[in-house]
Structures are given as structure tokens and as C-alpha cells.
Amino acid sequence: MKKIINCKMKMLFALALAVVVLLSNNSFESFATSVPKLSKTTLTFASPNAKAQTVTIKNLKTKYVKKITIYNDWKEWLTIKKKGKNKLVITPKRSSGDITYGISISIQYKKPVDGRYSDYLMFKKIKIKGKSTIAIKTAADLCKMRAGSYTTHRWNYYLANDIDMTGKGMVKYPGEWGSDTYSDIYLDGKGHTIKSDTPIFNSVGGVLKNIVFDVNINCTVSKKDANTVIWGKVHYNGYGGLAPIVYNNGKIIGCKSVGTITVNMDKDVTYTMSGGGESKITTANIAGLVEENTCNDAVISQCKSEVDITVNFAPDVTPFTYVGGLVTLNYGYSGNSQYASIIESQFAGSIKIVGAMSFAYAGGITGNNNANIKDCLNTGSVSNDSGSMPYVAGINGIGGGKAVERVLTVGDVKYGLLGNSISESSLEDGRMSEYKNAYYLSTKSDGFNYLGNPVEVPGTKGISEEELVKQETFEGFDFEKVWKMGANGPELRNVP
């Protein structure tokens, strides 16, 4: 009998132990779970309009989850939201390059799971193909555009209406380090206007097209106004100045600038040097559209400036000054064959330089040309009241660019083609541009500022009022696609 009781006791003890073990396992079931993971870590969407994709968090015991947090650094590109207890829904918004960071999931537990208080999951790559067309409706939208958007992300921005940047300074996108440099951007103005009382863009690359820049830039240096401050900040190594666009590194197509730029140089503009400390600028640059057209990739095409520019100098302020109706400096460097271009463009405003006591150069197309000018027209006026240094011209103030071809100036100017003085030696030593089919109205100006006796410059010709209205006068002009004959002489077909 005792043996039977002992046997039963042993069986009951074993059963009780098994129950304890089972209860123990049930109480700490989470210790035996596998590590959570995403069902997919690489996602591809065919376009920004593609359907959303759902990703499951596998191996997740949801009853032990305290909180799931989604980190999304690309809210403009896509949305990611929780669905149910263990699913994520990713919806594309904009085309993108490869997103390889900035999308992650944090899981916090109520109690340790396999000794872990949390898990962290990441997507390896998300790609949204196609391109996005993005409306710019406000000044805030304009300042939210991102650089590197055209080739990398296939984003095409466009103006949905006129934008007023008055009192807001230059456009500055909220990207890395708050940069004001827009590299590889595409912005189509659709004929709308950006209005401003300061320069609008500092540095742009990519494409700007079909924009009207309406500027009312008024700068008095002694007042340290907004334009003086901007001038000092964008000045670099002799360049940088006042214009709707300071540096062009890309293509500006079919744009127009209107309004006024008035600069009172009653004091020298200063800038902060790279090593600290302030220095006076030695070069003052002002332009109706672009201060510097920078390199061989920089092209200004089918653009027009109607801006009226006035620069007033105090007697003791004497920087070298360059003023361009369209562009201050059209950059060219023969050592590495970098030549910017101004093509099919026109100046129809006015330039007045008053009181300059040092060298001041101005041109309807460029103040300083070292590159290419082709199929350009000046109908505006350019003047400098300095009797001893009147270096102003219809096309170019100074410089020996690579080529000046198929140009015409008919406006009120001192010299038709080049303001800087030339002599026979200028032709011999290569300091002048290569002119081809370059015309000026001889009843309004001389072609060149001759130092001594006039010399014949190959490729140029002064024409009469009668010749001006005859198409056959203009050898080399394409009157089918580029030029057309108007009542008062040749006109450009494709400018705004």
C-alpha cells in the first residue's frame, strides 16, 4: 500500500512540475520569438502615381509591443503609415533617386524580448521612377525648391502664378546648410513673374525658362541696406554683384527682365575675406539679368532685358565698374576652352553711369565679354558722363571674347560694338574678339573707340538708315528661324 501511495505521489509531483514548466513557458513566451524583420526591404514604384505597397513586420508578437515609431526623412517623396498592428503602407509622392537611408522603424517593448528592450528595422532602398511636375504657388514654395532635383530626382518645377519676393531677400532652399546654390534645377515660369527688390537667385545651374524677373533694386551703400548686405555676401574673388541672377551655371532660356536697378556708390562696398576681416571690393558688377555667365555650360538664350540701370558715384569711390544690360561678365578662359554663350538675346533698356572717376565699362549685351555672343540685338541706350573714360557700347563694354557673330546695335550709344579703346596693335596681338557679320547704325555711333586713327576691323560694318531696313544688308542672318525684318530693321523672332 505504501508503495502504491509513493508511486502516486511521484506521479503527482511530476505532473505538477510539468504544469509549472508549461505555465512558466506561457508566461515568458516572448523569450522564444524570432527577431522581427520586414517582409521587403527594397521597394520600387513605377511612377509617383503608382499604387501604395504594403510591408509586413514579420515575427512580431504584437501583444508585447509598447510603441512603434516611423522615421521618415523624405516626407516630400513618400508617406509611410502603420496599418493594423504589424503592417506598413508606403505611398509614393514624388520621383526620386535611390533612397538608401532615412526610412526606419523603431519598436519598443513592454518587457524584454530575448533580452531586447527594442528593435530597429531599416529599408535598404526605395526608388520612385518617372518624373514629378511640382507647382510653385507662393514665395515659400519658391524657397522650398531643392537643388539637384532635375537629373537626380526628375523634378520639374513650374510657376503656377506670379510670385512676390519683395522684402524677402534671395531665394534660399532649406537644404543642407541652408544653401542658396541651386545646382541642377528645372524651373519653368510659364510666363509668370517673380517680383523682387533684391537679387532673386544667387547661383543656379540646370534650366530656368519662361520667367519674367521684375526687379526694383535700390541700393545706397552707406545705408547698408539689404542689397548692400547681399552684395557683400555674394562677392567672391572679384565677382558677384547686383542682378536678378548673380551666377548662372546652366541654361537660361526665354526669360525677360524688367524694372529698375539704381545703385548709389557713395561708399565702397565691403565683403568678408575667407580668413576673416573686411576688405573693399575692387570690382563693382551690375547687370539687368545675370551678373556672371560662368563657364562653357552656361548659356543665355532667347532672353531680353528692359531694365533701366543707373549707377551714381561719389568722387572718392573708384572701383573698376562693369555694367551689362543683360550680363556683366560673359566668362571665357582659353586655357581650358571654357566659353559661356549669349545667344538670340536683346537689350532694350537703358544704362547710365554718372560721376565715375575711374574705369567704368558698360555694354547693352555685356559689360565684359570673354566668350561667345551670337545673334544678339541692342535697341537700348548706354551712356557714361565721364568725358575721359566713356567706355560704353551697344554690344560690349570691354573684353576680347572668342566670337561675336551676327549682332546689330541701333540704340543710342557712344560706340556701336566695343567700348574699350582699340588700335592697330589690338588687331595684331589677339586682344579683340573674332567678329563676323557684326553691324552698327553709323548715324548713331562709331563702331569702336579708336585710340588714334580709325582701323578697319574685319567682320564689322557700319550701316545707314536706308540699309537698316533691307534684308540683303545683313549677310549671315537667318531670317527664317532667328531674325525677321521689322519696320525699323531686323528683330529677333524668339525673344519674349
XYZ file of C-alpha atoms in Angstrom:
496
model
C 0.000 0.000 0.000
C 2.827 2.371 0.903
C 4.486 1.562 -2.414
C 1.295 2.430 -4.289
C 0.950 5.755 -2.410
C 4.619 6.609 -3.052
C 4.126 5.823 -6.738
C 1.093 8.100 -6.944
C 2.950 10.852 -5.091
C 5.818 10.675 -7.591
C 3.389 10.843 -10.495
C 1.565 13.810 -8.993
C 4.875 15.604 -8.361
C 5.987 15.014 -11.940
C 2.655 16.257 -13.230
C 2.835 19.357 -11.035
C 6.376 20.045 -12.245
C 5.247 19.750 -15.863
C 2.421 22.214 -15.207
C 4.844 24.658 -13.609
C 7.175 24.406 -16.584
C 4.294 24.860 -19.009
C 2.982 27.869 -17.116
C 6.472 29.283 -16.993
C 6.851 28.901 -20.761
C 3.486 30.552 -21.373
C 4.343 33.446 -19.047
C 7.594 34.186 -20.919
C 6.540 33.149 -24.373
C 8.250 36.248 -25.899
C 11.671 34.911 -24.992
C 11.310 32.228 -27.614
C 10.302 34.530 -30.507
C 12.406 35.168 -33.637
C 13.845 38.621 -34.370
C 11.341 40.880 -36.203
C 12.107 41.741 -39.821
C 10.484 43.494 -42.751
C 8.862 41.315 -45.403
C 10.524 43.561 -48.045
C 13.402 45.993 -47.593
C 13.707 47.072 -51.233
C 10.776 48.780 -52.934
C 10.375 50.124 -56.471
C 7.468 52.232 -57.685
C 6.895 52.655 -61.415
C 5.891 56.317 -61.001
C 4.860 58.870 -58.359
C 1.241 57.870 -59.125
C 1.807 54.158 -58.577
C -0.277 52.243 -56.036
C 0.859 52.040 -52.448
C 2.776 48.972 -51.297
C 2.269 47.173 -48.006
C 5.141 45.731 -45.981
C 4.637 43.368 -43.037
C 6.720 43.323 -39.881
C 7.228 39.574 -39.521
C 7.879 37.654 -36.302
C 6.329 40.439 -34.232
C 4.358 39.420 -31.148
C 2.159 42.465 -31.106
C 0.871 41.950 -27.570
C 4.339 42.756 -26.230
C 4.713 45.955 -28.286
C 4.579 49.219 -26.381
C 5.192 51.609 -29.298
C 6.139 51.611 -32.986
C 7.761 54.795 -34.309
C 8.279 55.551 -38.003
C 11.194 57.752 -39.047
C 10.753 59.329 -42.496
C 13.230 61.968 -43.648
C 11.653 62.024 -47.107
C 8.136 63.270 -46.439
C 8.132 65.225 -49.726
C 8.991 61.998 -51.581
C 6.702 59.464 -49.882
C 4.445 58.720 -46.922
C 4.687 55.685 -44.668
C 1.886 54.819 -42.249
C 1.004 51.984 -39.892
C -1.891 49.719 -40.807
C -3.219 47.372 -38.167
C -0.714 46.006 -35.687
C 2.165 44.893 -37.903
C 1.784 46.392 -41.369
C 3.248 49.468 -43.047
C 1.769 51.232 -46.090
C 4.219 53.160 -48.301
C 2.717 55.638 -50.797
C 4.861 57.475 -53.382
C 4.503 61.231 -53.844
C 7.485 62.339 -55.971
C 10.022 60.702 -58.206
C 13.359 60.062 -56.540
C 16.835 58.731 -56.874
C 17.730 55.726 -54.746
C 16.694 56.428 -51.147
C 19.097 54.337 -49.084
C 18.752 55.975 -45.681
C 16.263 57.982 -43.657
C 13.390 55.419 -43.626
C 13.372 53.277 -40.495
C 11.130 51.685 -37.877
C 11.694 51.645 -34.099
C 9.889 49.026 -31.968
C 9.739 49.427 -28.175
C 8.554 46.528 -25.945
C 6.580 46.448 -22.740
C 9.059 43.945 -21.347
C 12.318 42.438 -22.645
C 12.056 40.117 -25.634
C 15.023 37.740 -25.809
C 16.752 40.281 -23.617
C 15.989 43.149 -26.032
C 14.036 46.204 -24.975
C 13.645 47.381 -28.586
C 14.252 46.518 -32.234
C 15.269 48.765 -35.118
C 14.376 47.969 -38.733
C 15.556 49.725 -41.901
C 14.696 49.747 -45.585
C 17.705 49.091 -47.829
C 16.459 51.028 -50.843
C 13.310 52.732 -52.088
C 13.074 54.044 -55.646
C 10.254 56.007 -57.274
C 10.647 56.081 -61.048
C 9.266 58.583 -63.582
C 9.280 62.348 -63.055
C 7.317 64.819 -60.954
C 5.856 68.145 -62.020
C 5.651 70.397 -58.979
C 3.721 73.679 -58.755
C 5.267 76.767 -57.167
C 2.425 78.923 -55.876
C 3.980 81.131 -53.179
C 7.272 82.706 -52.163
C 7.532 79.977 -49.520
C 7.196 77.314 -52.231
C 9.940 79.024 -54.238
C 12.228 78.905 -51.226
C 11.462 75.209 -50.647
C 12.711 74.078 -54.040
C 15.609 71.687 -53.679
C 18.884 71.632 -55.540
C 19.994 68.586 -57.512
C 16.397 67.936 -58.467
C 16.395 67.736 -62.264
C 18.733 64.898 -63.217
C 18.813 63.058 -59.892
C 15.145 63.178 -58.927
C 13.430 64.188 -62.198
C 11.560 67.069 -60.592
C 10.212 69.741 -62.937
C 9.139 72.836 -61.010
C 6.809 75.380 -62.593
C 5.278 78.681 -61.539
C 1.526 78.330 -61.092
C 1.120 82.104 -60.673
C 3.138 85.279 -60.099
C 5.436 85.278 -57.055
C 6.301 88.331 -54.927
C 9.682 88.098 -53.173
C 9.662 91.764 -52.115
C 11.236 92.159 -48.685
C 12.243 88.507 -48.506
C 15.810 88.648 -49.819
C 17.203 85.973 -52.119
C 15.614 82.575 -52.655
C 17.248 80.101 -50.281
C 16.163 76.480 -50.171
C 16.009 74.645 -46.818
C 18.547 72.029 -47.798
C 21.959 71.194 -46.492
C 23.403 74.171 -44.590
C 20.674 76.477 -45.890
C 22.449 76.854 -49.211
C 21.460 79.474 -51.768
C 23.036 77.484 -54.600
C 20.612 75.664 -56.891
C 22.541 73.089 -58.858
C 20.777 71.004 -61.490
C 17.332 72.551 -61.149
C 14.480 72.840 -63.673
C 12.063 75.731 -63.283
C 9.563 76.735 -65.982
C 7.948 80.085 -65.271
C 5.128 79.523 -67.782
C 5.308 83.273 -68.459
C 4.689 84.227 -64.820
C 6.585 86.936 -62.947
C 8.919 86.820 -59.959
C 8.961 90.268 -58.404
C 11.703 91.368 -56.029
C 13.553 94.339 -54.544
C 16.788 92.341 -54.225
C 18.648 89.787 -56.361
C 16.400 86.723 -56.669
C 18.825 83.840 -57.202
C 22.459 83.719 -56.144
C 23.690 80.702 -58.109
C 21.680 78.476 -60.428
C 22.503 75.507 -62.629
C 20.181 73.389 -64.741
C 17.374 75.168 -66.570
C 15.413 78.362 -65.895
C 12.923 79.207 -68.623
C 9.959 81.442 -69.468
C 10.282 83.622 -66.348
C 9.739 87.375 -66.118
C 12.013 88.943 -63.493
C 10.504 92.223 -62.282
C 13.116 93.957 -60.157
C 13.143 97.241 -58.257
C 16.638 97.113 -56.786
C 17.604 100.306 -54.976
C 20.996 100.284 -53.293
C 22.669 103.074 -51.344
C 25.876 101.640 -49.964
C 26.245 103.978 -46.962
C 22.830 102.872 -45.681
C 23.916 99.211 -45.502
C 20.550 98.278 -46.966
C 19.506 94.740 -47.914
C 21.134 94.988 -51.347
C 24.432 96.198 -49.920
C 24.453 93.297 -47.465
C 23.689 90.782 -50.238
C 26.364 92.346 -52.466
C 28.986 91.838 -49.776
C 27.913 88.243 -49.191
C 27.876 87.128 -52.825
C 31.102 88.933 -53.746
C 33.858 86.400 -54.335
C 37.294 86.837 -55.837
C 36.358 89.931 -57.819
C 32.950 88.674 -58.912
C 29.449 88.862 -57.561
C 27.195 91.889 -57.711
C 23.634 93.051 -58.254
C 21.358 91.404 -60.826
C 18.189 89.282 -60.775
C 20.520 86.247 -61.019
C 24.064 86.582 -59.707
C 25.736 83.444 -61.105
C 24.431 81.337 -63.983
C 25.971 77.879 -64.277
C 23.268 76.396 -66.509
C 20.792 77.429 -69.182
C 18.510 80.451 -69.007
C 16.005 80.289 -71.847
C 13.191 82.597 -72.914
C 13.393 84.820 -69.822
C 12.759 88.541 -69.571
C 13.823 91.131 -67.011
C 12.049 94.436 -66.432
C 12.148 97.197 -63.842
C 14.947 99.350 -62.445
C 18.317 98.966 -60.752
C 19.641 102.099 -59.051
C 22.999 101.998 -57.273
C 24.334 104.931 -55.280
C 28.023 104.219 -54.766
C 28.508 106.844 -52.084
C 30.789 104.469 -50.219
C 32.831 101.380 -51.038
C 31.070 98.017 -50.690
C 32.921 95.713 -48.284
C 32.996 91.938 -48.039
C 34.311 89.412 -45.521
C 37.509 87.703 -46.596
C 37.971 83.933 -46.263
C 40.444 84.402 -43.404
C 38.199 86.886 -41.633
C 38.219 90.652 -41.652
C 36.677 93.021 -44.163
C 38.016 94.342 -47.437
C 36.746 96.816 -50.020
C 35.573 95.410 -53.319
C 37.785 96.463 -56.214
C 35.240 95.482 -58.885
C 31.603 96.590 -58.982
C 29.377 94.415 -61.189
C 25.759 95.225 -62.095
C 23.504 93.642 -64.740
C 19.939 93.581 -65.961
C 19.645 89.775 -65.947
C 22.805 87.876 -64.891
C 25.931 89.163 -63.157
C 28.183 86.326 -64.353
C 27.551 83.767 -67.090
C 30.171 81.451 -65.755
C 31.520 78.645 -67.955
C 31.129 76.563 -71.112
C 27.905 75.037 -69.770
C 26.425 78.486 -69.103
C 24.076 79.623 -71.869
C 21.667 82.548 -72.004
C 19.340 82.050 -74.940
C 16.319 83.927 -76.313
C 16.257 86.359 -73.396
C 15.511 90.055 -73.194
C 16.307 92.813 -70.697
C 14.278 96.001 -70.493
C 15.815 97.036 -67.183
C 16.841 100.669 -66.656
C 20.149 100.763 -64.772
C 21.613 103.885 -63.127
C 24.918 103.924 -61.234
C 25.840 107.113 -59.359
C 29.361 107.550 -57.978
C 30.705 109.754 -55.207
C 34.057 111.354 -56.165
C 36.183 109.273 -53.799
C 34.667 105.869 -54.677
C 36.660 104.354 -57.527
C 36.225 100.599 -58.073
C 36.528 99.187 -61.570
C 32.914 99.034 -62.722
C 31.263 96.733 -65.252
C 27.602 97.121 -66.196
C 25.729 94.877 -68.616
C 22.228 95.350 -69.930
C 21.943 91.554 -69.966
C 25.151 90.219 -68.418
C 28.074 91.784 -66.565
C 30.702 89.124 -67.297
C 30.337 86.560 -70.051
C 33.057 84.212 -68.874
C 35.697 82.702 -71.109
C 39.036 81.091 -70.430
C 41.031 79.877 -73.395
C 43.444 77.812 -71.285
C 40.838 75.121 -70.729
C 38.474 76.111 -73.549
C 35.699 77.305 -71.267
C 33.442 79.715 -73.105
C 29.997 80.795 -71.973
C 27.452 81.915 -74.569
C 24.776 84.558 -75.043
C 22.530 83.638 -77.961
C 19.454 85.243 -79.617
C 19.076 87.861 -76.890
C 18.279 91.570 -76.716
C 18.804 94.633 -74.553
C 16.057 97.272 -74.809
C 16.509 99.225 -71.587
C 18.913 101.978 -70.563
C 22.255 102.212 -68.757
C 23.503 105.458 -67.202
C 26.838 105.786 -65.408
C 27.143 109.101 -63.568
C 30.205 110.608 -61.890
C 32.622 107.727 -62.385
C 36.194 108.833 -61.626
C 37.789 105.508 -62.561
C 37.340 102.904 -65.263
C 33.676 102.085 -65.873
C 32.695 99.806 -68.760
C 29.158 99.183 -69.948
C 27.524 97.322 -72.808
C 23.975 96.581 -73.848
C 24.676 92.853 -74.034
C 27.714 92.551 -71.718
C 29.879 94.807 -69.630
C 32.833 92.459 -70.045
C 32.855 89.744 -72.704
C 35.443 86.977 -72.833
C 33.306 84.346 -74.555
C 30.616 83.990 -77.236
C 27.926 86.436 -78.316
C 25.786 85.310 -81.257
C 22.587 86.653 -82.851
C 22.098 89.497 -80.384
C 20.407 92.880 -80.738
C 20.755 96.147 -78.841
C 17.980 98.709 -79.149
C 18.667 100.313 -75.775
C 20.766 103.272 -74.696
C 24.131 103.175 -72.909
C 25.870 106.293 -71.547
C 28.723 107.353 -69.299
C 29.082 111.054 -68.477
C 32.831 110.723 -67.995
C 34.446 112.606 -70.843
C 37.847 110.995 -70.384
C 36.753 107.356 -69.963
C 33.467 106.786 -71.834
C 33.895 103.041 -72.287
C 30.336 102.216 -73.265
C 28.936 100.396 -76.279
C 25.847 98.813 -77.746
C 27.168 95.269 -77.533
C 30.170 95.033 -75.193
C 31.994 97.361 -72.819
C 35.356 95.612 -72.742
C 36.941 92.236 -73.410
C 38.318 90.055 -76.135
C 35.790 87.266 -76.373
C 36.081 84.222 -78.538
C 33.396 85.191 -81.091
C 30.918 87.995 -81.717
C 28.729 86.928 -84.620
C 25.553 88.223 -86.272
C 24.928 91.160 -83.947
C 23.290 94.522 -84.508
C 23.129 97.695 -82.432
C 20.766 100.538 -83.291
C 20.296 102.172 -79.872
C 21.682 105.452 -78.539
C 25.248 104.543 -77.644
C 28.685 106.153 -77.831
C 30.184 103.182 -79.659
C 28.339 100.502 -81.580
C 30.249 97.308 -80.838
C 33.059 97.780 -78.286
C 33.596 100.482 -75.673
C 37.217 99.783 -74.815
C 39.731 101.734 -76.889
C 41.427 99.849 -79.716
C 44.302 100.433 -82.119
C 46.001 98.644 -84.947
C 48.009 96.674 -82.401
C 44.775 95.383 -80.860
C 44.087 93.511 -84.078
C 47.601 92.140 -84.252
C 48.067 90.811 -80.733
C 44.753 88.953 -80.414
C 43.197 91.143 -77.733
C 39.961 91.531 -79.670
C 37.039 89.239 -80.329
C 36.652 87.499 -83.657
C 33.897 89.498 -85.333
C 31.686 88.078 -88.047
C 28.647 89.818 -89.563
C 28.593 92.465 -86.813
C 26.615 95.612 -87.730
C 26.029 99.017 -86.156
C 23.996 102.026 -87.206
C 26.659 104.517 -88.275
C 24.301 107.506 -87.988
C 24.103 106.933 -84.215
C 27.548 105.667 -83.270
C 31.036 104.794 -84.300
C 31.716 101.088 -84.255
C 34.751 101.335 -81.985
C 36.555 103.626 -79.595
C 39.690 104.221 -81.644
C 42.945 105.029 -79.925
C 44.387 107.226 -82.653
C 43.462 106.738 -86.286
C 40.469 104.510 -87.160
C 41.319 100.988 -88.245
C 39.282 98.510 -90.193
C 38.028 95.656 -88.034
C 37.304 92.554 -90.116
C 33.767 91.197 -89.874
C 32.178 94.526 -88.874
C 30.238 97.142 -90.842
C 28.583 100.476 -90.168
C 25.265 100.812 -91.997
C 22.964 103.678 -92.939
C 19.287 104.180 -92.086
C 18.417 103.095 -95.608
C 20.476 99.904 -95.366
C 18.952 99.106 -91.964
C 15.570 98.177 -93.420
C 16.907 96.000 -96.250
C 17.198 92.312 -95.503
C 20.016 91.822 -98.009
C 22.231 94.128 -95.939
C 22.648 91.543 -93.201
C 24.848 88.807 -94.537
C 24.727 85.615 -92.487
C 21.485 86.462 -90.640
C 18.930 83.626 -90.581
C 15.675 85.382 -91.431
C 13.742 82.109 -91.446
C 14.269 80.921 -87.852
C 16.173 83.558 -85.842
C 15.623 87.033 -87.291
C 12.746 88.790 -89.016
C 12.624 92.134 -90.805
C 10.521 94.721 -88.993
C 9.531 98.242 -89.939
C 12.633 99.677 -88.264
C 15.113 96.948 -89.116
C 15.895 93.371 -88.048
C 14.155 91.936 -84.968
C 14.687 88.699 -83.076
C 11.885 86.198 -83.535
C 12.228 84.209 -80.339
C 12.749 86.700 -77.525
C 9.855 87.148 -75.054
